[in-house]
Amino acid sequence: MRNLPRLSAASSAHGTVAVLLAHPDDEALGCPGLLRYLDRAAASVAVVLFTAGEKSHPDSSTHTPEQLAAVRLAEFETALTGLNSGAVTTVLHYGDGELHQNVNRILAEVDAMAEGLPTPLTIVAPYGDDGHSDHETLGNVAREVGRRRRAAVLEFPIWYWHWAAPDDRAWRSWEFLPDPEGLDREALWEGYPSQTQPLSDLPGDEALLQPEVLAHFSRGGDTFAVTRFDTEPGSTNDASTAEEVFDQVHVARTDPWNLRSSKYEIAKRAALVQALPKREYAHILEIGCSIGALSAELAQRGNRTTAVDVSEQALATARTLYPRVPGLQFERVTIPYEWPSGIFDCVVLAETGYYLTPGQLLHTLIRIEASTTPDFTLVLCHWTGAIDDWPLDADQVHEACREFWPDASLVHHRSAEYRLDVLVNRAEPSPSSSRTNID
C-alpha cells in the first residue's frame, strides 16, 4: 500500500468535506488519518452517520439492539471528537443493514445536503464494492452525488480487505494517505470495546473486530479509491462531463456522426462485426452505443445484447430506430461509475475509450474483468485522428487494454483512419500470448 500514489490531504482542506458513515467505527477503520489532517487544517467537515450499528451482535442474549445502539453511539461521539473536534455531525436513524432498501431516499437527502455546502466539495464514504450492503449503498450514493455536484469522491474499503484476493487489481489504482504524526490507531480502536472486546462470555457476544481483521488497517495510513468529478470548467472533458456533452450533441443532430449513412462508418461496422471470432455469443455488452447502429448488428451475433450509453437523448433515438430487435436492450449507464447487470462473454468498446481519463479507463477494465466469463472477447475500435478536449487517443486506449490483459491473444487491424483490435481472453492463459497483424 505504501507504494500507491500519495493522496494530498491539503486538496481536501478547502471548501467542505462531507463524510458519509454507515456505522459507528467506520471512521476509525477507514479514514482516521484524513479526519485528523482535516482537524489540524481547521477544514469544514460535515459527518453524517446513517445507522447506530445496532445489529452488530444479532444473537446477543445480554444486549438488545436498543442497548447496543446507545453504546455504539457513545463510542462514536468520543472517537470522532478525538479525531476531528470541529466536525458537524448528523445522525440519521436508518436501520442497520437496511440502507439498500432506502437508497433513493438517501440519495435525495445527500444530494440536498451537498447542494447547500460551500464548494469545492469532497465526499468521503465507504467503498462502493465493499461486500457489505450498507457500505456499498453509501459508496454508490457518494459517486452519484459527486457526479451531480462535480465533487471529488474518496471511498475507503473496510470489508473488502477481508474477502479480496491479494492479486485483485482494484486497489492498484487507489491512493494512500500516510497517517499524521501522533495518530495512535490501536488506542482509537480500543475506544470501541463493543466491537473489539466480547460483550460477555456467552455465545453471540464475541468480539467482531478480531486482531486479524484490525491488521488490515495497520498499514500506517488510509487507502482510498478516488474519483475526481471536480474538473475545472474549460479543462479536458471526461466521464464526469460526458452526459451533458453528448446530450447536447444528440439534441443538435439526431445522428451527429452520420452512423447510418456514412460509407466510412458502415464499412467500419462491417469490419468490426466480421472480426468477431465466434459466430454466436451468449451476452454481448456494447459500451457507448450512441443511436444503436452497431448495436443492431451486434444483436445478430448475440443471444442477448446490452447496449449502454451516457446520453438519454442518444438512447431515445436508438429505441425509436430499433424497437424490436430480438435480444437487444438499451440502458442509460455512466461508465465506469455505473455498470449494467449480467455476465458477458463479449464486450465491445468502440469510439468511447478516449472519453475516459487513464484512471477511469482502468476502472472500466476492472469492471469488465469482474463481469465477464473466464473466456471472453474484448473488441476495441477507435478513430486514430486527434481527439480535442478529451483525455486519450486510440493508441493509448488500446495499449492500456493490452497491458491489462497481457496473456490475451490479439488480432490487430489498423486502417488509415481507425484501429481495430480483438483480444481473446482464456481461462488458462497460454505460455506466451499470440499476436496477429492484419494490414
Short mmCIF file of C-alpha atoms in Angstrom, two decimals:
data_model
loop_
_atom_site.label_atom_id
_atom_site.label_comp_id
_atom_site.label_asym_id
_atom_site.label_seq_id
_atom_site.Cartn_x
_atom_site.Cartn_y
_atom_site.Cartn_z
CA MET A 1 0.00 0.00 0.00
CA ARG A 2 2.85 2.38 0.73
CA ASN A 3 3.83 2.18 -2.95
CA LEU A 4 0.49 3.55 -4.11
CA PRO A 5 0.22 7.14 -5.36
CA ARG A 6 0.01 9.64 -2.50
CA LEU A 7 -3.25 11.39 -1.75
CA SER A 8 -2.81 15.03 -0.86
CA ALA A 9 -4.90 15.85 2.20
CA ALA A 10 -4.32 19.52 1.51
CA SER A 11 -6.52 19.31 -1.60
CA SER A 12 -9.48 18.44 0.66
CA ALA A 13 -8.81 21.17 3.22
CA HIS A 14 -10.53 23.86 1.14
CA GLY A 15 -14.28 24.09 0.73
CA THR A 16 -16.19 21.31 2.50
CA VAL A 17 -15.59 17.63 3.22
CA ALA A 18 -18.76 15.55 3.66
CA VAL A 19 -18.12 12.19 5.34
CA LEU A 20 -20.82 9.53 4.96
CA LEU A 21 -20.62 6.70 7.50
CA ALA A 22 -22.76 3.58 7.63
CA HIS A 23 -21.87 2.54 11.19
CA PRO A 24 -20.04 3.80 14.25
CA ASP A 25 -16.36 2.74 13.86
CA ASP A 26 -16.32 3.19 10.05
CA GLU A 27 -14.41 6.42 10.59
CA ALA A 28 -11.93 4.72 12.95
CA LEU A 29 -11.20 1.98 10.42
CA GLY A 30 -11.48 3.75 7.09
CA CYS A 31 -10.50 7.41 7.33
CA PRO A 32 -8.97 8.35 10.72
CA GLY A 33 -5.86 9.84 9.15
CA LEU A 34 -7.85 12.07 6.83
CA LEU A 35 -10.10 13.28 9.65
CA ARG A 36 -7.07 14.15 11.80
CA TYR A 37 -5.42 16.03 8.92
CA LEU A 38 -8.60 18.00 8.32
CA ASP A 39 -8.86 18.82 12.02
CA ARG A 40 -5.35 20.27 12.05
CA ALA A 41 -6.15 22.28 8.92
CA ALA A 42 -9.37 23.59 10.51
CA ALA A 43 -11.25 22.40 7.43
CA SER A 44 -15.03 22.42 7.25
CA VAL A 45 -16.16 18.83 7.87
CA ALA A 46 -19.77 17.55 7.85
CA VAL A 47 -20.19 13.98 9.12
CA VAL A 48 -23.40 12.02 8.51
CA LEU A 49 -23.86 8.74 10.39
CA PHE A 50 -26.69 6.70 8.88
CA THR A 51 -27.16 3.88 11.43
CA ALA A 52 -26.28 3.18 15.05
CA GLY A 53 -24.91 -0.25 14.18
CA GLU A 54 -27.46 -1.84 16.47
CA LYS A 55 -27.35 -5.22 14.69
CA SER A 56 -23.65 -5.86 15.23
CA HIS A 57 -24.49 -8.71 17.62
CA PRO A 58 -27.83 -10.12 16.42
CA ASP A 59 -27.52 -13.25 18.59
CA SER A 60 -26.62 -11.48 21.83
CA SER A 61 -28.59 -12.55 24.89
CA THR A 62 -27.22 -9.71 27.03
CA HIS A 63 -27.79 -6.65 24.85
CA THR A 64 -30.89 -5.61 22.95
CA PRO A 65 -30.49 -3.68 19.68
CA GLU A 66 -31.58 -0.53 21.52
CA GLN A 67 -28.89 -1.03 24.17
CA LEU A 68 -26.24 -1.68 21.52
CA ALA A 69 -27.31 1.47 19.66
CA ALA A 70 -26.78 3.59 22.76
CA VAL A 71 -23.38 2.03 23.46
CA ARG A 72 -22.14 2.39 19.91
CA LEU A 73 -23.30 5.98 19.51
CA ALA A 74 -21.48 6.95 22.72
CA GLU A 75 -18.31 5.27 21.43
CA PHE A 76 -18.69 7.07 18.11
CA GLU A 77 -19.07 10.50 19.69
CA THR A 78 -15.90 10.04 21.73
CA ALA A 79 -13.89 8.67 18.81
CA LEU A 80 -14.96 11.36 16.34
CA THR A 81 -14.31 14.17 18.80
CA GLY A 82 -10.80 12.83 19.28
CA LEU A 83 -10.19 12.72 15.53
CA ASN A 84 -11.89 15.95 14.47
CA SER A 85 -13.26 18.20 17.15
CA GLY A 86 -14.76 20.68 14.69
CA ALA A 87 -16.83 18.24 12.66
CA VAL A 88 -20.54 18.98 12.45
CA THR A 89 -22.30 15.66 12.97
CA THR A 90 -25.74 14.48 11.92
CA VAL A 91 -27.10 11.09 12.97
CA LEU A 92 -29.83 9.62 10.77
CA HIS A 93 -31.51 6.65 12.37
CA TYR A 94 -31.83 4.26 9.47
CA GLY A 95 -31.94 0.57 10.32
CA ASP A 96 -28.61 -1.23 10.46
CA GLY A 97 -28.37 -3.38 7.33
CA GLU A 98 -31.29 -1.60 5.65
CA LEU A 99 -29.65 1.24 3.71
CA HIS A 100 -30.04 -0.51 0.36
CA GLN A 101 -33.81 -0.55 0.91
CA ASN A 102 -33.78 3.24 1.22
CA VAL A 103 -31.23 4.12 -1.45
CA ASN A 104 -33.43 6.59 -3.35
CA ARG A 105 -34.35 8.47 -0.19
CA ILE A 106 -30.70 8.53 0.94
CA LEU A 107 -29.58 9.77 -2.46
CA ALA A 108 -32.09 12.62 -2.30
CA GLU A 109 -31.02 13.55 1.24
CA VAL A 110 -27.31 13.53 0.47
CA ASP A 111 -27.81 15.46 -2.77
CA ALA A 112 -29.86 18.12 -0.96
CA MET A 113 -27.21 18.37 1.73
CA ALA A 114 -24.45 18.69 -0.86
CA GLU A 115 -26.32 21.45 -2.67
CA GLY A 116 -26.10 23.67 0.41
CA LEU A 117 -22.43 23.08 1.23
CA PRO A 118 -19.64 25.51 0.28
CA THR A 119 -17.55 24.34 -2.65
CA PRO A 120 -15.20 22.82 -3.63
CA LEU A 121 -16.80 19.68 -2.23
CA THR A 122 -15.14 16.39 -1.31
CA ILE A 123 -17.32 13.39 -0.43
CA VAL A 124 -15.86 10.58 1.69
CA ALA A 125 -17.72 7.27 2.01
CA PRO A 126 -17.22 3.52 2.31
CA TYR A 127 -16.15 1.71 -0.85
CA GLY A 128 -18.99 1.08 -3.29
CA ASP A 129 -17.88 -2.53 -3.90
CA ASP A 130 -17.01 -3.33 -0.31
CA GLY A 131 -19.02 -6.52 0.17
CA HIS A 132 -21.36 -5.02 2.79
CA SER A 133 -24.70 -3.70 1.55
CA ASP A 134 -24.71 -0.62 3.82
CA HIS A 135 -21.20 0.34 2.74
CA GLU A 136 -21.95 -0.23 -0.93
CA THR A 137 -25.12 1.85 -0.77
CA LEU A 138 -23.25 4.87 0.59
CA GLY A 139 -20.34 4.41 -1.80
CA ASN A 140 -22.64 4.38 -4.80
CA VAL A 141 -24.64 7.33 -3.45
CA ALA A 142 -21.37 9.24 -2.99
CA ARG A 143 -20.37 8.60 -6.60
CA GLU A 144 -23.73 9.72 -7.95
CA VAL A 145 -23.86 12.87 -5.83
CA GLY A 146 -20.23 13.55 -6.73
CA ARG A 147 -21.10 13.30 -10.40
CA ARG A 148 -24.06 15.65 -9.99
CA ARG A 149 -22.20 18.17 -7.85
CA ARG A 150 -18.79 17.87 -9.55
CA ALA A 151 -17.12 16.81 -6.32
CA ALA A 152 -14.09 14.66 -5.58
CA VAL A 153 -15.14 11.30 -4.11
CA LEU A 154 -12.91 9.27 -1.76
CA GLU A 155 -14.10 5.73 -0.99
CA PHE A 156 -12.42 3.78 1.79
CA PRO A 157 -12.52 -0.04 1.85
CA ILE A 158 -13.37 -1.93 5.04
CA TRP A 159 -14.65 -5.46 4.46
CA TYR A 160 -13.01 -5.51 1.01
CA TRP A 161 -9.68 -6.23 2.72
CA HIS A 162 -11.19 -9.28 4.39
CA TRP A 163 -12.51 -11.04 1.28
CA ALA A 164 -10.49 -9.74 -1.68
CA ALA A 165 -7.69 -11.86 -3.14
CA PRO A 166 -4.15 -10.43 -2.96
CA ASP A 167 -3.98 -10.26 -6.76
CA ASP A 168 -7.21 -8.25 -7.06
CA ARG A 169 -6.44 -5.38 -9.42
CA ALA A 170 -8.90 -2.88 -7.98
CA TRP A 171 -6.68 -1.47 -5.24
CA ARG A 172 -3.74 -0.88 -7.56
CA SER A 173 -5.35 2.33 -8.83
CA TRP A 174 -6.10 3.69 -5.35
CA GLU A 175 -4.27 6.39 -3.40
CA PHE A 176 -2.63 6.24 0.03
CA LEU A 177 -2.62 8.91 2.75
CA PRO A 178 0.07 8.28 5.41
CA ASP A 179 -1.03 8.85 8.99
CA PRO A 180 -0.22 12.24 10.50
CA GLU A 181 2.26 12.22 13.33
CA GLY A 182 0.74 11.22 16.64
CA LEU A 183 -2.24 9.22 15.37
CA ASP A 184 -2.49 6.08 17.52
CA ARG A 185 -4.78 3.67 15.70
CA GLU A 186 -4.70 0.99 18.37
CA ALA A 187 -5.80 3.48 21.02
CA LEU A 188 -8.56 4.60 18.68
CA TRP A 189 -9.84 1.05 18.23
CA GLU A 190 -9.73 0.47 21.99
CA GLY A 191 -12.33 3.22 22.18
CA TYR A 192 -14.76 0.76 20.56
CA PRO A 193 -14.84 -2.02 23.18
CA SER A 194 -18.28 -3.13 21.96
CA GLN A 195 -16.57 -4.24 18.75
CA THR A 196 -13.04 -5.15 19.80
CA GLN A 197 -13.87 -6.98 23.03
CA PRO A 198 -16.55 -9.58 23.88
CA LEU A 199 -19.76 -8.19 25.31
CA SER A 200 -19.77 -11.18 27.67
CA ASP A 201 -18.61 -14.80 27.80
CA LEU A 202 -21.90 -16.01 26.34
CA PRO A 203 -22.35 -17.17 22.74
CA GLY A 204 -23.37 -14.34 20.46
CA ASP A 205 -21.31 -11.77 22.36
CA GLU A 206 -17.96 -12.43 20.68
CA ALA A 207 -15.70 -9.57 19.59
CA LEU A 208 -16.28 -8.65 15.95
CA LEU A 209 -13.04 -6.81 15.21
CA GLN A 210 -10.56 -9.57 15.87
CA PRO A 211 -6.80 -8.86 15.59
CA GLU A 212 -6.67 -10.44 12.13
CA VAL A 213 -9.35 -8.01 10.96
CA LEU A 214 -7.70 -4.96 12.52
CA ALA A 215 -4.39 -5.96 10.93
CA HIS A 216 -5.80 -4.81 7.58
CA PHE A 217 -5.93 -1.26 8.97
CA SER A 218 -2.44 -1.23 10.50
CA ARG A 219 -0.61 -0.11 7.37
CA GLY A 220 0.11 3.37 8.68
CA GLY A 221 -2.39 5.26 6.60
CA ASP A 222 -5.76 5.48 4.88
CA THR A 223 -6.42 4.00 1.44
CA PHE A 224 -8.97 5.50 -0.95
CA ALA A 225 -10.47 4.73 -4.32
CA VAL A 226 -10.50 8.24 -5.76
CA THR A 227 -12.93 9.56 -8.36
CA ARG A 228 -12.45 13.17 -9.39
CA PHE A 229 -15.56 14.76 -10.81
CA ASP A 230 -14.26 18.19 -9.86
CA THR A 231 -12.62 19.05 -13.18
CA GLU A 232 -12.33 22.80 -13.52
CA PRO A 233 -14.55 24.42 -16.17
CA GLY A 234 -12.75 24.73 -19.51
CA SER A 235 -10.39 21.83 -18.86
CA THR A 236 -10.42 18.47 -20.62
CA ASN A 237 -13.71 16.61 -20.56
CA ASP A 238 -14.01 13.10 -19.18
CA ALA A 239 -16.66 10.64 -17.96
CA SER A 240 -17.96 13.20 -15.46
CA THR A 241 -18.95 15.66 -18.22
CA ALA A 242 -19.90 13.17 -20.94
CA GLU A 243 -23.64 13.11 -20.21
CA GLU A 244 -24.05 16.86 -20.65
CA VAL A 245 -21.77 17.00 -23.69
CA PHE A 246 -23.38 14.12 -25.58
CA ASP A 247 -26.94 15.05 -24.69
CA GLN A 248 -26.25 18.44 -26.30
CA VAL A 249 -24.66 16.78 -29.33
CA HIS A 250 -27.65 14.50 -29.86
CA VAL A 251 -30.16 17.31 -29.37
CA ALA A 252 -28.44 19.35 -32.05
CA ARG A 253 -28.40 16.42 -34.50
CA THR A 254 -30.22 13.09 -34.31
CA ASP A 255 -27.27 11.25 -35.90
CA PRO A 256 -24.28 13.51 -35.16
CA TRP A 257 -21.66 11.19 -36.68
CA ASN A 258 -23.78 10.03 -39.63
CA LEU A 259 -23.55 6.48 -38.34
CA ARG A 260 -26.33 5.23 -40.59
CA SER A 261 -25.32 6.98 -43.81
CA SER A 262 -21.54 7.43 -43.80
CA LYS A 263 -19.71 4.94 -46.04
CA TYR A 264 -16.79 5.09 -43.60
CA GLU A 265 -18.99 4.24 -40.59
CA ILE A 266 -20.82 1.47 -42.44
CA ALA A 267 -17.54 -0.12 -43.59
CA LYS A 268 -16.02 0.18 -40.11
CA ARG A 269 -19.02 -1.55 -38.55
CA ALA A 270 -18.81 -4.33 -41.09
CA ALA A 271 -15.11 -4.83 -40.33
CA LEU A 272 -15.78 -4.92 -36.59
CA VAL A 273 -18.59 -7.47 -36.82
CA GLN A 274 -16.58 -9.60 -39.25
CA ALA A 275 -13.65 -9.57 -36.79
CA LEU A 276 -15.68 -11.29 -34.06
CA PRO A 277 -14.01 -14.70 -33.66
CA LYS A 278 -17.24 -16.57 -32.76
CA ARG A 279 -20.45 -16.80 -34.70
CA GLU A 280 -22.60 -16.54 -31.60
CA TYR A 281 -22.24 -15.09 -28.09
CA ALA A 282 -24.45 -15.59 -25.05
CA HIS A 283 -24.42 -11.94 -23.92
CA ILE A 284 -22.68 -9.02 -25.64
CA LEU A 285 -22.04 -5.71 -23.89
CA GLU A 286 -21.56 -2.62 -26.06
CA ILE A 287 -20.13 0.39 -24.19
CA GLY A 288 -21.04 3.72 -25.79
CA CYS A 289 -23.74 2.75 -28.29
CA SER A 290 -24.94 6.23 -29.38
CA ILE A 291 -28.02 5.76 -31.60
CA GLY A 292 -27.63 1.98 -31.79
CA ALA A 293 -26.39 1.41 -35.35
CA LEU A 294 -23.68 -1.03 -34.25
CA SER A 295 -25.90 -2.44 -31.51
CA ALA A 296 -28.44 -3.73 -34.02
CA GLU A 297 -25.71 -5.56 -35.93
CA LEU A 298 -24.12 -7.00 -32.80
CA ALA A 299 -27.54 -8.33 -31.81
CA GLN A 300 -27.35 -10.64 -34.84
CA ARG A 301 -24.38 -12.34 -33.17
CA GLY A 302 -25.60 -12.44 -29.57
CA ASN A 303 -28.45 -14.23 -27.85
CA ARG A 304 -28.62 -11.09 -25.69
CA THR A 305 -27.06 -7.70 -26.35
CA THR A 306 -26.94 -4.92 -23.77
CA ALA A 307 -26.04 -1.56 -25.33
CA VAL A 308 -25.29 1.30 -22.93
CA ASP A 309 -24.68 4.99 -23.34
CA VAL A 310 -24.41 8.03 -21.08
CA SER A 311 -26.79 10.10 -23.22
CA GLU A 312 -30.52 9.59 -22.77
CA GLN A 313 -31.03 11.70 -25.90
CA ALA A 314 -28.99 9.20 -27.94
CA LEU A 315 -30.81 6.25 -26.39
CA ALA A 316 -34.21 7.75 -27.17
CA THR A 317 -33.23 7.77 -30.83
CA ALA A 318 -31.83 4.24 -30.61
CA ARG A 319 -35.05 2.89 -29.12
CA THR A 320 -37.05 4.58 -31.88
CA LEU A 321 -34.83 3.24 -34.67
CA TYR A 322 -34.51 -0.30 -33.33
CA PRO A 323 -37.63 -1.01 -31.27
CA ARG A 324 -38.00 -4.73 -31.86
CA VAL A 325 -34.55 -6.24 -32.43
CA PRO A 326 -34.60 -9.63 -30.66
CA GLY A 327 -32.45 -9.75 -27.53
CA LEU A 328 -31.36 -6.09 -27.78
CA GLN A 329 -31.71 -3.85 -24.72
CA PHE A 330 -30.63 -0.22 -24.37
CA GLU A 331 -29.66 1.20 -20.96
CA ARG A 332 -28.51 4.62 -19.76
CA VAL A 333 -25.29 3.99 -17.82
CA THR A 334 -22.42 6.30 -16.91
CA ILE A 335 -19.28 4.23 -17.34
CA PRO A 336 -17.33 3.45 -15.16
CA TYR A 337 -19.34 4.77 -12.19
CA GLU A 338 -22.36 2.66 -13.06
CA TRP A 339 -22.43 -0.78 -14.63
CA PRO A 340 -25.12 -2.92 -16.27
CA SER A 341 -26.12 -6.20 -14.67
CA GLY A 342 -25.23 -9.51 -16.25
CA ILE A 343 -22.28 -11.71 -17.15
CA PHE A 344 -20.85 -11.05 -20.62
CA ASP A 345 -18.78 -13.22 -22.94
CA CYS A 346 -18.14 -10.38 -25.40
CA VAL A 347 -17.52 -6.68 -24.69
CA VAL A 348 -17.29 -4.03 -27.40
CA LEU A 349 -15.60 -0.72 -26.58
CA ALA A 350 -15.87 1.31 -29.77
CA GLU A 351 -15.28 5.06 -30.17
CA THR A 352 -15.66 5.50 -26.41
CA GLY A 353 -12.41 4.75 -24.59
CA TYR A 354 -10.77 8.08 -25.36
CA TYR A 355 -13.52 9.91 -23.46
CA LEU A 356 -12.12 8.47 -20.21
CA THR A 357 -9.18 9.57 -18.10
CA PRO A 358 -6.48 6.92 -17.53
CA GLY A 359 -7.95 6.25 -14.09
CA GLN A 360 -11.49 5.98 -15.46
CA LEU A 361 -10.29 3.63 -18.19
CA LEU A 362 -8.56 1.43 -15.60
CA HIS A 363 -11.76 1.40 -13.53
CA THR A 364 -13.65 0.36 -16.67
CA LEU A 365 -11.26 -2.52 -17.36
CA ILE A 366 -11.60 -3.71 -13.77
CA ARG A 367 -15.38 -3.62 -14.20
CA ILE A 368 -15.11 -5.58 -17.45
CA GLU A 369 -12.98 -8.27 -15.84
CA ALA A 370 -15.41 -8.61 -12.92
CA SER A 371 -18.46 -9.02 -15.19
CA THR A 372 -17.20 -11.37 -17.89
CA THR A 373 -16.89 -15.11 -18.26
CA PRO A 374 -13.43 -16.71 -17.86
CA ASP A 375 -13.26 -16.94 -21.65
CA PHE A 376 -14.36 -13.66 -23.19
CA THR A 377 -13.71 -11.46 -26.21
CA LEU A 378 -12.92 -7.74 -25.98
CA VAL A 379 -13.31 -5.73 -29.19
CA LEU A 380 -11.71 -2.29 -29.38
CA CYS A 381 -12.28 0.12 -32.26
CA HIS A 382 -11.30 3.80 -32.27
CA TRP A 383 -10.59 6.56 -34.77
CA THR A 384 -6.89 7.38 -34.87
CA GLY A 385 -7.21 11.10 -35.54
CA ALA A 386 -6.63 13.85 -32.96
CA ILE A 387 -9.22 13.94 -30.16
CA ASP A 388 -9.68 17.51 -28.93
CA ASP A 389 -10.74 18.25 -25.34
CA TRP A 390 -10.75 14.58 -24.28
CA PRO A 391 -8.09 12.71 -22.28
CA LEU A 392 -6.83 9.86 -24.51
CA ASP A 393 -6.30 8.75 -28.09
CA ALA A 394 -6.86 5.43 -29.82
CA ASP A 395 -3.38 4.03 -29.24
CA GLN A 396 -3.41 4.93 -25.54
CA VAL A 397 -6.74 3.17 -25.05
CA HIS A 398 -5.75 0.03 -26.94
CA GLU A 399 -2.32 -0.27 -25.35
CA ALA A 400 -3.81 0.15 -21.87
CA CYS A 401 -6.14 -2.77 -22.57
CA ARG A 402 -3.27 -4.82 -23.96
CA GLU A 403 -1.24 -4.18 -20.80
CA PHE A 404 -4.20 -5.08 -18.58
CA TRP A 405 -4.63 -8.47 -20.31
CA PRO A 406 -1.07 -9.30 -21.45
CA ASP A 407 -1.84 -13.02 -21.93
CA ALA A 408 -4.78 -12.46 -24.27
CA SER A 409 -4.38 -13.37 -27.91
CA LEU A 410 -4.61 -10.31 -30.13
CA VAL A 411 -5.77 -9.75 -33.69
CA HIS A 412 -4.69 -6.25 -34.70
CA HIS A 413 -6.12 -4.35 -37.64
CA ARG A 414 -5.16 -0.78 -38.44
CA SER A 415 -6.71 1.07 -41.33
CA ALA A 416 -5.74 4.55 -42.42
CA GLU A 417 -8.38 6.05 -40.15
CA TYR A 418 -9.09 3.67 -37.29
CA ARG A 419 -7.57 0.94 -35.15
CA LEU A 420 -9.43 -2.33 -34.55
CA ASP A 421 -8.13 -4.86 -32.00
CA VAL A 422 -9.72 -8.10 -30.86
CA LEU A 423 -8.44 -9.56 -27.58
CA VAL A 424 -9.49 -13.10 -26.71
CA ASN A 425 -9.03 -13.90 -23.04
CA ARG A 426 -8.96 -17.52 -21.98
CA ALA A 427 -9.48 -19.15 -18.60
CA GLU A 428 -5.99 -20.64 -18.73
CA PRO A 429 -3.55 -18.26 -20.48
CA SER A 430 -1.19 -19.80 -22.95
CA PRO A 431 2.57 -19.82 -22.07
CA SER A 432 3.06 -16.93 -24.46
CA SER A 433 0.42 -14.72 -25.96
CA SER A 434 -0.11 -14.69 -29.69
CA ARG A 435 -0.40 -11.69 -31.95
CA THR A 436 -1.70 -11.43 -35.49
CA ASN A 437 -1.47 -8.32 -37.65
CA ILE A 438 -3.94 -7.68 -40.43
CA ASP A 439 -2.92 -4.87 -42.76
#
